[in-house]
C-alpha cells in the first residue's frame, strides 16, 4: 500500500474544496497543520469539480486549485471534471 | 474569482492543451538540426517521440498568466499590510530571524539559478511540450527570487545580515555548499539538469524545504515569509509533477536510458540530501516554536513518500537511490552535527548562533531519544557553561572541506557517531578529500568536473579571500577580519552570538515601544 497526498493552504477559498475532497474520498485522512491542511489517502485520491461547485454554489474551474495548492504526491491526471492522484504499484 | 457565463462551446482541457503545446516547433532547413539543438545528444539519452511528453496539469500559457497574476495580487496585498503594521515585531523571538537570513543568502539566489537552468533546458529540448513546461518553471523561479528578495527587504530595514545576499553567495564559506550544488546542476547537460533539479530536488526533496519551513514561519508569527513561501509553494506542486513526468518520459523512451538516469538519481539524491543538512539544523535549532523535528519531517516526506515513489518506478528497472542505509541512520545526527559546526564558526557567519534554552534541549532529547542525550547534549551544556563564564567558544582553525559537497568534514562514520568519516582519492598526483562514500563516488564518476571545486577554506589559506590590496605580511595581520571584509560581513554586528547582539537589543526595545506607551 502506498499513500498519496495533497496539501492546501488553510483559507476561505480552500474550505469547500477540502470538504468536497473528504466527501468524495471516505478513506482520506485530514491533518491540520499550521496554516495548511494535508490530506493523505491510500493508493488514490480524487478531486471532483461537481462536488466543489455544489458546495460553493458557483461554477469552478479545477485549475483554480493552482492558487492554493502547496504540494502533492503520486501520479496526476487532470481533466475538466476531476483531478486524480494515484500510484501504480 | 472565475465566474463564467456559459455561452458557446469551449474547448475541453485536453484539446486546449493539445492546441497550445503542439505544432509550435518546426523542422530545420538551412541549418543542421544538431547545430540548432547541440546539447540534446551528448549525454546518451535517447528520445524517439517528443510528443509523448504531456503535462498532467495540462496548463497552457493563457491560464498560467491568469493564475500567476492572481497569486501576485494576493502576495503584494499581504506584504504591504505586513510592512504597514510593523509585522516584524510579531515574530515569536528575534532569534528566529537568523533562519530567515540563512534562507535569503542560501536559498533565494538559487531560485534565480533555477530560472537560468530552466531557460537553458527549455532551449535545449527539441520537443515543444517540455519547452512550454520549462518556460513556465523558468518564469516561476524568477518570480520566486524576486518575491523573496522583495518580502525580506522589509527585514533589511531593521535587522543585520540581510544586506548583501548575492555578493555573499559568491564568497562565504558555507554558502558555497548550496551554490556549488546548483552550479553543478546548471553546468550539466539538459537531461541531467532535469533529473537533478526537476526530479531529485523538486520531487523528492523540496517538501522538506518548503513545507516545514513555511509552516514554521506561520507558527513563528512571520507572515511575510509565510506569504512568499506559500506563493512559491503553489508553483512547487506543478514543478514536482513536471519532475516526475520527465523521469517517466525519459525511462519510457528507451531502455538504454535507465542506467544513465539511475546514476543521476543516486548522485542528486545524495547531493540534495547533503544540502538539506542546513534545513535540518534550521528546523531543530533555529525556529523558537518548533513544528516538527528534522527526523520526523524526513520520515514523512522522504521515507514514506519516497518509498511509494521508488516502488512505483521499480517497473522501469529503477531502484531506490544509493546510500539510503547511511541516510536513514544519520537522521538522528546530522542536524546536531551541523548546529555544532555553526556554533563554533559563529565569528565568520552572516547570522547569529546561541546556546539553546533548557526547554529547547528537553525538546531535542524527546525528539531524539537514541542520540541527543548520549552524543550531543553534553557538548551543548558544556559550551553554555563556558559562555556563561565569559568563554564563548569560537573555533579559529578553518575546517577541511569535502571536495564534492563542500561541507566541512563533520559527518560521522555510517553506524558510528563517535568517529568522523574521512575518505580520499588520489587523482593526477593530488589527494582529494571526502565526507562520505557518496561524495567520493560522485567524484570518481566525474573527476574532471569536481577537481575544479572552489573550496572556500583552501582559498582563504591561499590568500584569495582578502579585499584587493591586502598585504598579509604586515605586522599583526588579522586574517579573519580581512576575510569578513571580503565577505561584506560587518564584524560585531552580523556575526557572533545572538546574546548581546544589536538585533537582540533592537528587537526588545522596539517590541517594548509597540506594546507600551514608554
Ligand atoms: Fe522555486
Ligand atoms: Fe561531501
Coordinates of C-alpha atoms and ligand atoms in Angstrom, one line a residue:
Chain A
X1 CA 0.0 0.0 0.0
X2 CA 1.3 3.5 -0.9
X3 CA 0.0 6.8 0.2
X4 CA -0.8 9.8 -2.0
X5 CA -1.4 13.2 -0.5
X6 CA -2.5 16.7 -1.4
X7 CA -1.6 19.8 0.8
X8 CA -3.6 23.0 0.5
X9 CA -3.4 26.4 2.2
X10 CA -5.9 26.7 5.0
X11 CA -8.1 29.7 4.0
X12 CA -11.6 30.6 2.9
X13 CA -11.0 29.5 -0.7
X14 CA -10.0 26.0 0.3
X15 CA -12.6 25.3 3.0
X16 CA -15.2 24.0 0.5
X17 CA -12.5 22.2 -1.6
X18 CA -11.4 20.3 1.5
X19 CA -14.9 19.5 2.4
X20 CA -15.5 18.2 -1.2
X21 CA -12.4 16.0 -1.0
X22 CA -13.5 14.5 2.2
X23 CA -16.9 13.8 0.8
X24 CA -15.5 12.1 -2.3
X25 CA -12.8 10.2 -0.6
X26 CA -14.1 8.4 2.5
X27 CA -10.7 6.7 3.0
X28 CA -8.9 10.0 3.2
X29 CA -7.3 11.3 6.4
X30 CA -7.2 15.1 7.1
X31 CA -4.2 16.6 9.0
X32 CA -4.5 20.2 10.2
X33 CA -1.1 21.8 10.4
X34 CA -0.1 25.5 11.0
X35 CA -1.7 27.4 8.1
X36 CA -2.1 24.3 6.0
X37 CA -4.1 21.1 5.6
X38 CA -2.6 17.9 4.4
X39 CA -4.9 15.1 3.1
X40 CA -3.4 11.6 2.9
X41 CA -5.1 8.7 1.2
X42 CA -4.1 5.1 0.5
X43 CA -3.4 4.5 -3.2
X44 CA -5.5 7.2 -4.8
X45 CA -7.5 10.4 -4.3
X46 CA -9.9 12.3 -6.5
X47 CA -10.9 16.0 -6.5
X48 CA -14.2 16.4 -8.3
X49 CA -15.4 19.7 -9.9
X50 CA -19.1 18.9 -9.4
X51 CA -18.8 18.3 -5.7
X52 CA -16.9 21.6 -5.2
X53 CA -19.4 23.5 -7.3
X54 CA -22.3 22.2 -5.2
X55 CA -20.7 23.3 -2.0
X56 CA -19.6 26.6 -3.5
X57 CA -22.8 27.5 -5.3
X58 CA -21.0 28.6 -8.4
X59 CA -19.0 27.3 -11.3
X60 CA -15.5 26.2 -10.5
X61 CA -12.5 25.6 -12.8
X62 CA -10.3 22.9 -11.3
X63 CA -7.3 24.8 -12.4
X64 CA -8.2 27.4 -9.7
X65 CA -6.6 24.9 -7.4
X66 CA -3.2 26.2 -8.6
X67 CA -3.6 29.3 -6.4
X68 CA -3.9 27.5 -3.1
X69 CA -2.0 24.2 -3.7
X70 CA 1.0 23.6 -1.6
X71 CA 2.2 20.1 -2.5
X72 CA 1.1 16.7 -3.7
X73 CA 2.4 13.2 -4.3
X74 CA 1.6 10.4 -6.8
X75 CA 0.9 10.5 -10.5
X76 CA -1.5 13.1 -11.6
X77 CA -4.2 13.3 -14.2
X78 CA -6.3 16.4 -14.6
X79 CA -9.4 16.8 -16.9
X80 CA -12.2 19.3 -16.9
X81 CA -14.2 17.2 -14.4
X82 CA -11.6 15.7 -12.0
X83 CA -8.1 15.7 -10.7
X84 CA -6.8 12.3 -9.8
X85 CA -3.7 11.3 -7.8
X86 CA -2.6 7.7 -7.8
X87 CA 0.3 5.2 -7.6
X88 CA 0.6 2.3 -10.0
X89 CA 2.4 -0.1 -7.7
Chain B
X1 CA -13.0 34.7 -8.9
X2 CA -13.6 32.9 -12.1
X3 CA -17.2 33.4 -13.0
X4 CA -18.1 32.2 -16.4
X5 CA -21.1 32.8 -18.5
X6 CA -21.9 29.7 -20.4
X7 CA -22.0 31.0 -24.0
X8 CA -20.9 28.9 -26.9
X9 CA -18.8 25.8 -26.9
X10 CA -15.5 25.9 -25.0
X11 CA -12.6 23.6 -25.8
X12 CA -12.1 20.8 -23.2
X13 CA -8.9 20.9 -21.2
X14 CA -7.2 18.1 -23.2
X15 CA -7.9 19.6 -26.6
X16 CA -6.9 23.1 -25.5
X17 CA -3.6 21.7 -24.1
X18 CA -3.0 19.9 -27.4
X19 CA -3.7 23.0 -29.5
X20 CA -1.5 25.2 -27.4
X21 CA 1.5 23.0 -26.9
X22 CA 1.9 21.0 -30.1
X23 CA 2.9 22.0 -33.6
X24 CA 4.6 25.1 -32.3
X25 CA 8.0 23.9 -33.5
X26 CA 9.4 23.4 -37.0
X27 CA 11.9 21.3 -38.8
X28 CA 15.2 23.0 -39.6
X29 CA 16.0 23.6 -43.3
X30 CA 19.1 25.7 -43.7
X31 CA 20.9 24.7 -40.5
X32 CA 21.6 21.1 -39.4
X33 CA 19.3 20.0 -36.6
X34 CA 22.3 19.0 -34.4
X35 CA 23.6 22.6 -34.7
X36 CA 20.3 24.0 -33.6
X37 CA 20.0 21.6 -30.6
X38 CA 23.6 21.0 -29.8
X39 CA 23.1 19.6 -26.2
X40 CA 20.4 17.1 -26.7
X41 CA 22.5 14.0 -27.7
X42 CA 25.8 14.0 -25.8
X43 CA 24.5 12.7 -22.5
X44 CA 23.5 9.5 -24.2
X45 CA 19.7 9.8 -23.6
X46 CA 17.6 8.5 -26.5
X47 CA 14.3 10.2 -27.3
X48 CA 12.2 8.8 -30.1
X49 CA 9.0 10.7 -29.8
X50 CA 8.9 14.1 -28.1
X51 CA 5.1 14.3 -28.4
X52 CA 4.7 11.5 -25.9
X53 CA 5.5 14.1 -23.2
X54 CA 2.5 15.6 -21.6
X55 CA 1.9 17.9 -18.6
X56 CA -0.6 16.2 -16.4
X57 CA -2.0 19.5 -15.2
X58 CA -2.5 20.5 -18.9
X59 CA -1.7 24.0 -18.0
X60 CA -1.4 26.4 -21.0
X61 CA 0.2 29.8 -21.1
X62 CA -3.0 31.8 -21.1
X63 CA -4.2 30.1 -17.8
X64 CA -0.7 30.3 -16.5
X65 CA -0.7 34.1 -16.6
X66 CA -4.2 34.3 -15.2
X67 CA -3.4 32.3 -12.1
X68 CA 0.1 33.7 -11.6
X69 CA -1.4 37.2 -11.6
X70 CA -3.9 36.3 -9.0
X71 CA -1.1 34.9 -6.8
X72 CA 0.9 38.1 -7.2
X73 CA -2.0 40.3 -6.2
X74 CA -2.6 38.2 -3.0
X75 CA 1.1 38.3 -2.2
X76 CA 1.6 42.0 -2.5
X77 CA -1.6 42.8 -0.6
X78 CA -0.2 40.9 2.4
X79 CA 3.4 42.2 2.0
X80 CA 2.0 45.8 2.2
X81 CA -0.2 45.1 5.2
X82 CA 2.7 43.3 6.9
X83 CA 5.1 46.3 6.4
X84 CA 2.4 48.9 7.4
X85 CA 1.6 47.0 10.5
X86 CA 5.2 46.6 11.8
X87 CA 4.7 42.9 11.3
X88 CA 8.3 42.2 12.0
X89 CA 7.6 42.8 15.7
X90 CA 5.1 39.9 15.8
X91 CA 7.7 37.2 15.3
X92 CA 8.0 34.9 18.3
X93 CA 11.6 35.7 19.1
X94 CA 14.3 37.6 17.2
X95 CA 16.5 34.5 17.1
X96 CA 14.0 33.3 14.5
X97 CA 15.2 35.9 12.1
X98 CA 18.5 34.1 11.7
X99 CA 16.8 31.2 10.0
X100 CA 15.4 33.8 7.5
X101 CA 18.9 35.2 6.9
X102 CA 20.1 31.8 6.1
X103 CA 17.2 31.4 3.7
X104 CA 17.8 34.7 2.0
X105 CA 21.5 34.1 1.5
X106 CA 21.5 30.4 0.8
X107 CA 18.2 29.7 -0.9
X108 CA 16.9 32.8 -2.7
X109 CA 19.9 33.2 -5.0
X110 CA 19.3 29.5 -6.0
X111 CA 15.8 30.4 -7.2
X112 CA 17.5 32.7 -9.7
X113 CA 19.9 30.0 -10.7
X114 CA 16.9 27.7 -11.2
X115 CA 15.4 30.3 -13.5
X116 CA 18.6 30.2 -15.6
X117 CA 18.7 26.5 -15.6
X118 CA 15.2 26.0 -16.9
X119 CA 15.5 28.6 -19.6
X120 CA 18.6 26.7 -20.7
X121 CA 17.0 23.3 -20.6
X122 CA 13.9 24.5 -22.3
X123 CA 16.0 25.9 -25.1
X124 CA 18.0 22.7 -25.4
X125 CA 15.0 20.4 -25.9
X126 CA 13.5 19.9 -29.4
X127 CA 10.0 18.9 -28.1
X128 CA 7.5 21.7 -27.6
X129 CA 5.7 20.1 -24.7
X130 CA 8.7 20.1 -22.4
X131 CA 9.7 23.5 -23.7
X132 CA 6.4 25.1 -22.6
X133 CA 6.7 23.4 -19.2
X134 CA 10.3 24.6 -18.8
X135 CA 9.3 28.1 -19.8
X136 CA 6.6 28.2 -17.1
X137 CA 9.0 26.9 -14.5
X138 CA 11.7 29.4 -15.5
X139 CA 9.2 32.2 -15.0
X140 CA 8.1 30.8 -11.7
X141 CA 11.7 30.6 -10.4
X142 CA 12.4 34.2 -11.4
X143 CA 9.3 35.2 -9.6
X144 CA 10.4 33.2 -6.5
X145 CA 13.8 35.0 -6.4
X146 CA 12.1 38.4 -6.8
X147 CA 9.3 37.9 -4.3
X148 CA 11.7 36.5 -1.7
X149 CA 14.1 39.4 -2.0
X150 CA 11.2 41.9 -2.0
X151 CA 9.5 40.4 1.0
X152 CA 12.7 40.1 3.0
X153 CA 13.9 43.6 2.1
X154 CA 11.5 44.7 4.9
X155 CA 13.6 43.0 7.4
X156 CA 16.7 44.6 6.0
X157 CA 15.4 48.0 7.2
X158 CA 15.6 46.8 10.8
X159 CA 18.0 43.9 11.3
X160 CA 21.5 43.0 10.4
X161 CA 22.7 40.3 8.0
X162 CA 20.1 40.9 5.3
X163 CA 22.1 43.4 3.3
X164 CA 24.1 41.6 0.6
X165 CA 23.0 38.0 -0.3
X166 CA 24.2 38.0 -4.0
X167 CA 27.7 39.1 -3.0
X168 CA 27.9 36.6 -0.2
X169 CA 26.7 33.7 -2.3
X170 CA 29.9 34.1 -4.4
X171 CA 32.2 34.2 -1.4
X172 CA 31.1 33.0 2.0
X173 CA 32.3 29.5 3.1
X174 CA 29.0 27.8 4.0
X175 CA 27.2 29.4 1.1
X176 CA 29.5 27.6 -1.3
X177 CA 27.5 24.5 -0.3
X178 CA 24.2 25.4 -2.0
X179 CA 26.0 27.5 -4.6
X180 CA 28.2 24.6 -5.8
X181 CA 25.2 22.3 -5.8
X182 CA 23.3 24.5 -8.3
X183 CA 26.4 25.3 -10.3
X184 CA 26.9 21.6 -10.7
X185 CA 23.3 21.2 -12.0
X186 CA 23.3 24.1 -14.4
X187 CA 26.6 23.1 -15.9
X188 CA 25.4 19.6 -16.6
X189 CA 23.5 18.6 -19.7
X190 CA 19.8 19.4 -20.0
X191 CA 18.6 15.9 -19.2
X192 CA 20.8 15.7 -16.1
X193 CA 19.6 19.1 -15.1
X194 CA 16.0 17.9 -15.3
X195 CA 16.7 14.8 -13.2
X196 CA 18.8 16.8 -10.7
X197 CA 16.5 19.8 -10.1
X198 CA 13.2 18.7 -11.7
X199 CA 13.1 15.2 -10.2
X200 CA 15.5 14.7 -7.3
X201 CA 15.3 18.2 -5.8
X202 CA 11.7 19.3 -6.6
X203 CA 10.0 15.9 -6.4
X204 CA 11.9 14.0 -3.8
X205 CA 13.3 16.8 -1.6
X206 CA 11.5 20.1 -2.0
X207 CA 8.8 19.3 0.5
X208 CA 11.4 19.0 3.2
X209 CA 12.5 22.6 2.4
X210 CA 9.2 24.3 1.9
X211 CA 6.6 22.6 3.9
X212 CA 8.2 22.7 7.4
X213 CA 9.9 26.0 6.6
X214 CA 6.7 27.8 5.7
X215 CA 4.6 26.1 8.3
X216 CA 7.3 27.1 10.7
X217 CA 7.2 30.7 9.6
X218 CA 3.4 30.7 10.2
X219 CA 4.0 29.2 13.6
X220 CA 6.6 31.8 14.5
X221 CA 4.4 34.7 13.5
X222 CA 6.3 35.6 10.4
X223 CA 3.6 36.4 8.0
X224 CA 5.9 37.9 5.4
X225 CA 7.9 34.7 4.9
X226 CA 4.8 32.6 5.2
X227 CA 3.2 34.5 2.3
X228 CA 6.0 34.3 -0.2
X229 CA 6.6 30.8 0.9
X230 CA 3.0 29.8 0.1
X231 CA 3.0 31.7 -3.1
X232 CA 6.2 29.9 -4.2
X233 CA 4.8 26.6 -3.0
X234 CA 1.7 26.8 -5.1
X235 CA 4.1 26.6 -8.1
X236 CA 6.0 23.8 -6.4
X237 CA 3.2 21.2 -7.0
X238 CA 3.5 21.9 -10.7
X239 CA 7.3 21.6 -10.6
X240 CA 7.1 18.3 -8.7
X241 CA 4.7 17.0 -11.3
X242 CA 7.0 18.1 -14.1
X243 CA 9.9 16.3 -12.4
X244 CA 8.0 13.0 -12.1
X245 CA 6.7 13.3 -15.6
X246 CA 10.1 14.0 -17.1
X247 CA 11.6 10.9 -15.4
X248 CA 8.7 8.7 -16.7
X249 CA 9.1 10.1 -20.2
X250 CA 12.8 9.5 -20.4
X251 CA 12.5 6.0 -19.0
X252 CA 9.7 5.0 -21.3
X253 CA 11.5 6.3 -24.4
X254 CA 14.4 3.8 -24.4
X255 CA 15.7 1.1 -22.1
X256 CA 19.2 2.4 -22.6
X257 CA 18.2 5.4 -20.7
X258 CA 17.7 3.5 -17.4
X259 CA 21.2 3.1 -16.2
X260 CA 22.1 6.7 -17.0
X261 CA 19.1 8.0 -15.1
X262 CA 19.8 5.7 -12.2
X263 CA 23.3 7.1 -11.8
X264 CA 21.8 10.7 -11.8
X265 CA 19.2 9.7 -9.2
X266 CA 21.9 8.3 -7.0
X267 CA 24.1 11.4 -7.4
X268 CA 21.4 14.0 -7.0
X269 CA 19.5 12.4 -4.1
X270 CA 22.8 12.4 -2.2
X271 CA 23.8 15.9 -3.3
X272 CA 20.4 17.3 -2.3
X273 CA 20.3 15.4 0.9
X274 CA 23.7 16.9 1.9
X275 CA 22.4 20.5 1.1
X276 CA 19.3 19.9 3.2
X277 CA 21.5 19.4 6.3
X278 CA 21.1 23.2 6.6
X279 CA 17.3 22.8 6.7
X280 CA 17.6 20.1 9.3
X281 CA 19.6 22.4 11.6
X282 CA 17.2 25.3 11.0
X283 CA 14.2 23.1 12.0
X284 CA 15.8 21.6 15.1
X285 CA 17.6 24.7 16.4
X286 CA 16.6 27.9 14.8
X287 CA 12.8 28.0 15.0
X288 CA 11.9 29.2 18.5
X289 CA 8.5 27.5 18.1
X290 CA 9.1 24.0 16.7
X291 CA 6.7 22.4 14.3
X292 CA 8.3 19.0 13.8
X293 CA 11.8 17.6 14.1
X294 CA 14.0 17.2 11.1
X295 CA 13.8 13.4 11.8
X296 CA 10.0 13.5 11.7
X297 CA 9.9 15.5 8.5
X298 CA 12.4 13.2 6.9
X299 CA 10.3 10.2 7.8
X300 CA 7.1 11.7 6.4
X301 CA 8.4 13.4 3.3
X302 CA 11.3 11.2 2.3
X303 CA 10.8 7.8 3.7
X304 CA 7.1 7.5 3.3
X305 CA 6.7 9.5 0.1
X306 CA 10.0 8.4 -1.5
X307 CA 9.2 4.8 -0.6
X308 CA 6.0 5.0 -2.6
X309 CA 7.7 6.7 -5.4
X310 CA 10.5 4.3 -5.8
X311 CA 8.2 1.3 -5.5
X312 CA 6.3 2.8 -8.4
X313 CA 9.4 3.4 -10.5
X314 CA 10.7 -0.1 -10.0
X315 CA 8.6 -1.2 -13.0
X316 CA 11.1 0.7 -15.2
X317 CA 14.0 -1.1 -13.6
X318 CA 14.8 1.9 -11.3
X319 CA 15.9 1.0 -7.7
X320 CA 15.9 3.4 -4.7
X321 CA 18.9 5.8 -4.5
X322 CA 22.2 4.5 -3.1
X323 CA 23.4 5.1 0.4
X324 CA 19.9 5.0 1.9
X325 CA 21.1 2.9 4.9
X326 CA 23.5 5.7 5.9
X327 CA 20.9 8.4 5.2
X328 CA 18.5 6.6 7.4
X329 CA 21.0 6.1 10.3
X330 CA 22.1 9.7 10.0
X331 CA 18.7 11.3 10.5
X332 CA 19.4 11.1 14.3
X333 CA 22.6 13.0 13.9
X334 CA 23.1 15.5 11.1
X335 CA 21.1 18.5 12.4
X336 CA 23.1 18.3 15.7
X337 CA 26.4 18.0 13.9
X338 CA 25.6 21.0 11.7
X339 CA 24.5 23.2 14.6
X340 CA 27.7 22.4 16.5
X341 CA 29.7 23.5 13.4
X342 CA 27.9 26.8 13.0
X343 CA 28.1 27.5 16.8
X344 CA 31.8 27.1 16.6
X345 CA 32.3 29.1 13.5
X346 CA 29.9 31.9 14.6
X347 CA 32.6 34.5 14.2
X348 CA 32.7 34.1 10.4
X349 CA 29.0 33.7 9.7
X350 CA 26.4 36.2 8.5
X351 CA 23.9 35.1 11.2
X352 CA 23.9 34.6 14.9
X353 CA 24.0 31.3 16.9
X354 CA 23.3 30.7 20.5
X355 CA 23.1 28.1 23.3
X356 CA 19.6 26.5 23.2
X357 CA 17.5 27.1 26.3
X358 CA 16.8 24.3 28.8
X359 CA 13.3 23.6 27.4
X360 CA 14.7 23.5 23.8
X361 CA 17.3 21.0 24.9
X362 CA 14.5 18.9 26.5
X363 CA 12.5 19.1 23.3
X364 CA 15.6 17.8 21.4
X365 CA 16.0 15.0 24.0
X366 CA 12.4 13.9 23.5
X367 CA 12.6 14.0 19.7
X368 CA 16.0 12.2 19.5
X369 CA 15.9 9.7 22.3
X370 CA 18.6 7.5 20.7
X371 CA 21.2 10.1 20.1
X372 CA 20.8 13.5 21.7
X373 CA 21.5 12.9 25.4
X374 CA 24.2 10.4 24.6
X375 CA 26.2 12.4 22.0
X376 CA 25.1 16.0 21.7
X377 CA 23.6 17.4 24.8
X378 CA 26.7 17.2 27.0
X379 CA 28.7 19.2 24.5
X380 CA 26.0 21.9 24.3
X381 CA 25.8 22.0 28.1
X382 CA 29.5 22.5 28.3
X383 CA 29.5 25.3 25.8
X384 CA 26.7 27.0 27.6
X385 CA 28.6 26.8 30.9
X386 CA 31.6 28.2 29.2
X387 CA 29.7 31.0 27.6
X388 CA 28.1 32.0 30.9
X389 CA 31.6 32.3 32.4
X390 CA 32.6 34.6 29.5
X391 CA 34.4 32.0 27.5
X392 CA 32.0 31.7 24.5
X393 CA 33.9 29.2 22.2
X394 CA 34.8 30.3 18.7
X395 CA 36.9 27.9 16.6
X396 CA 39.6 29.8 14.8
X397 CA 41.0 27.0 12.7
X398 CA 39.4 26.5 9.3
X399 CA 38.0 23.1 8.7
X400 CA 38.8 20.7 5.9
X401 CA 36.1 20.6 3.3
X402 CA 34.6 17.8 1.2
X403 CA 35.7 18.1 -2.4
X404 CA 32.2 17.3 -3.6
X405 CA 29.6 18.8 -1.3
X406 CA 32.0 21.4 0.2
X407 CA 30.6 20.9 3.7
X408 CA 33.2 20.8 6.5
X409 CA 34.2 17.2 7.3
X410 CA 32.0 17.0 10.3
X411 CA 29.8 14.0 9.5
X412 CA 30.4 10.7 11.2
X413 CA 31.0 7.1 10.0
X414 CA 27.9 5.2 8.9
X415 CA 26.9 3.4 12.1
X416 CA 29.4 5.1 14.4
X417 CA 28.5 8.7 15.6
X418 CA 31.8 8.9 17.6
X419 CA 34.1 8.8 14.6
X420 CA 34.5 11.4 11.9
X421 CA 34.1 9.9 8.4
X422 CA 37.1 10.6 6.0
X423 CA 37.5 9.3 2.5
X424 CA 40.2 10.1 0.0
X425 CA 41.1 9.6 -3.6
X426 CA 44.4 10.0 -5.5
X427 CA 43.9 11.6 -8.8
X428 CA 46.5 13.0 -11.2
X429 CA 49.1 13.1 -8.4
X430 CA 46.8 15.0 -6.0
X431 CA 44.9 13.9 -2.9
X432 CA 41.2 14.8 -2.7
X433 CA 39.1 14.5 0.5
X434 CA 35.5 13.5 1.0
X435 CA 33.0 13.4 3.8
X436 CA 31.3 10.1 2.7
X437 CA 31.2 7.2 0.4
X438 CA 28.5 9.1 -1.6
X439 CA 30.6 12.2 -2.2
X440 CA 33.7 10.1 -3.0
X441 CA 31.8 8.0 -5.6
X442 CA 30.3 11.1 -7.2
X443 CA 33.9 12.5 -7.6
X444 CA 35.1 9.2 -9.1
X445 CA 32.4 9.3 -11.7
X446 CA 33.3 12.9 -12.8
X447 CA 36.8 13.8 -11.5
X448 CA 37.4 16.4 -14.3
X449 CA 34.5 18.4 -13.1
X450 CA 34.9 18.1 -9.3
X451 CA 38.7 18.6 -9.2
X452 CA 37.9 22.2 -10.1
X453 CA 35.8 22.8 -6.9
X454 CA 36.4 26.3 -5.4
X455 CA 36.8 25.4 -1.8
X456 CA 36.5 28.4 0.5
X457 CA 38.8 27.2 3.3
X458 CA 41.5 26.4 0.8
X459 CA 41.0 29.7 -1.0
X460 CA 41.4 31.6 2.3
X461 CA 44.6 29.8 3.1
X462 CA 45.9 30.6 -0.4
X463 CA 45.2 34.3 0.2
X464 CA 42.4 34.6 -2.3
X465 CA 39.7 35.9 0.1
X466 CA 41.0 39.2 1.2
X467 CA 40.0 42.6 -0.2
X468 CA 42.1 43.9 -3.1
X469 CA 45.4 45.5 -2.0
X470 CA 45.6 43.5 1.3
X471 CA 49.2 42.8 2.4
X472 CA 49.1 39.7 4.6
X473 CA 52.8 40.2 5.5
X474 CA 52.3 43.3 7.6
X475 CA 52.9 43.2 11.4
X476 CA 49.9 41.9 13.4
X477 CA 47.9 40.9 10.3
X478 CA 44.5 39.6 11.3
X479 CA 43.3 37.3 8.5
X480 CA 39.8 36.8 9.9
X481 CA 38.9 40.5 9.9
X482 CA 40.1 40.7 6.3
X483 CA 38.0 37.7 5.2
X484 CA 35.0 39.2 6.9
X485 CA 35.6 42.4 4.9
X486 CA 35.9 40.4 1.7
X487 CA 32.6 38.7 2.6
X488 CA 30.9 42.1 3.4
X489 CA 30.0 40.7 6.9
X490 CA 30.3 43.5 9.5
X491 CA 32.3 42.2 12.4
X492 CA 30.4 42.6 15.7
X493 CA 27.1 43.2 14.1
X494 CA 26.2 40.4 11.7
X495 CA 28.2 37.7 13.3
X496 CA 28.9 36.2 16.8
X497 CA 26.4 35.1 19.5
X498 CA 22.8 36.3 19.5
X499 CA 23.3 37.0 23.1
X500 CA 24.4 40.6 23.3
X501 CA 23.8 41.3 19.6
X502 CA 22.3 44.5 18.1
X503 CA 19.4 42.5 16.7
X504 CA 18.6 41.2 20.2
X505 CA 18.7 44.7 21.8
X506 CA 16.7 46.4 19.0
X507 CA 14.0 43.8 18.9
X508 CA 13.5 44.0 22.6
X509 CA 13.4 47.8 22.5
X510 CA 11.0 48.1 19.6
X511 CA 8.7 45.5 20.9
X512 CA 8.6 47.3 24.2
X513 CA 7.7 50.5 22.3
X514 CA 5.0 48.7 20.4
X515 CA 3.3 47.3 23.4
X516 CA 3.5 50.2 25.9
X517 CA 3.5 54.0 25.9
X518 CA 7.0 54.4 27.2
Ligands
LIG1 FE1 11.4 28.0 -6.8
LIG2 FE1 30.6 15.6 0.9

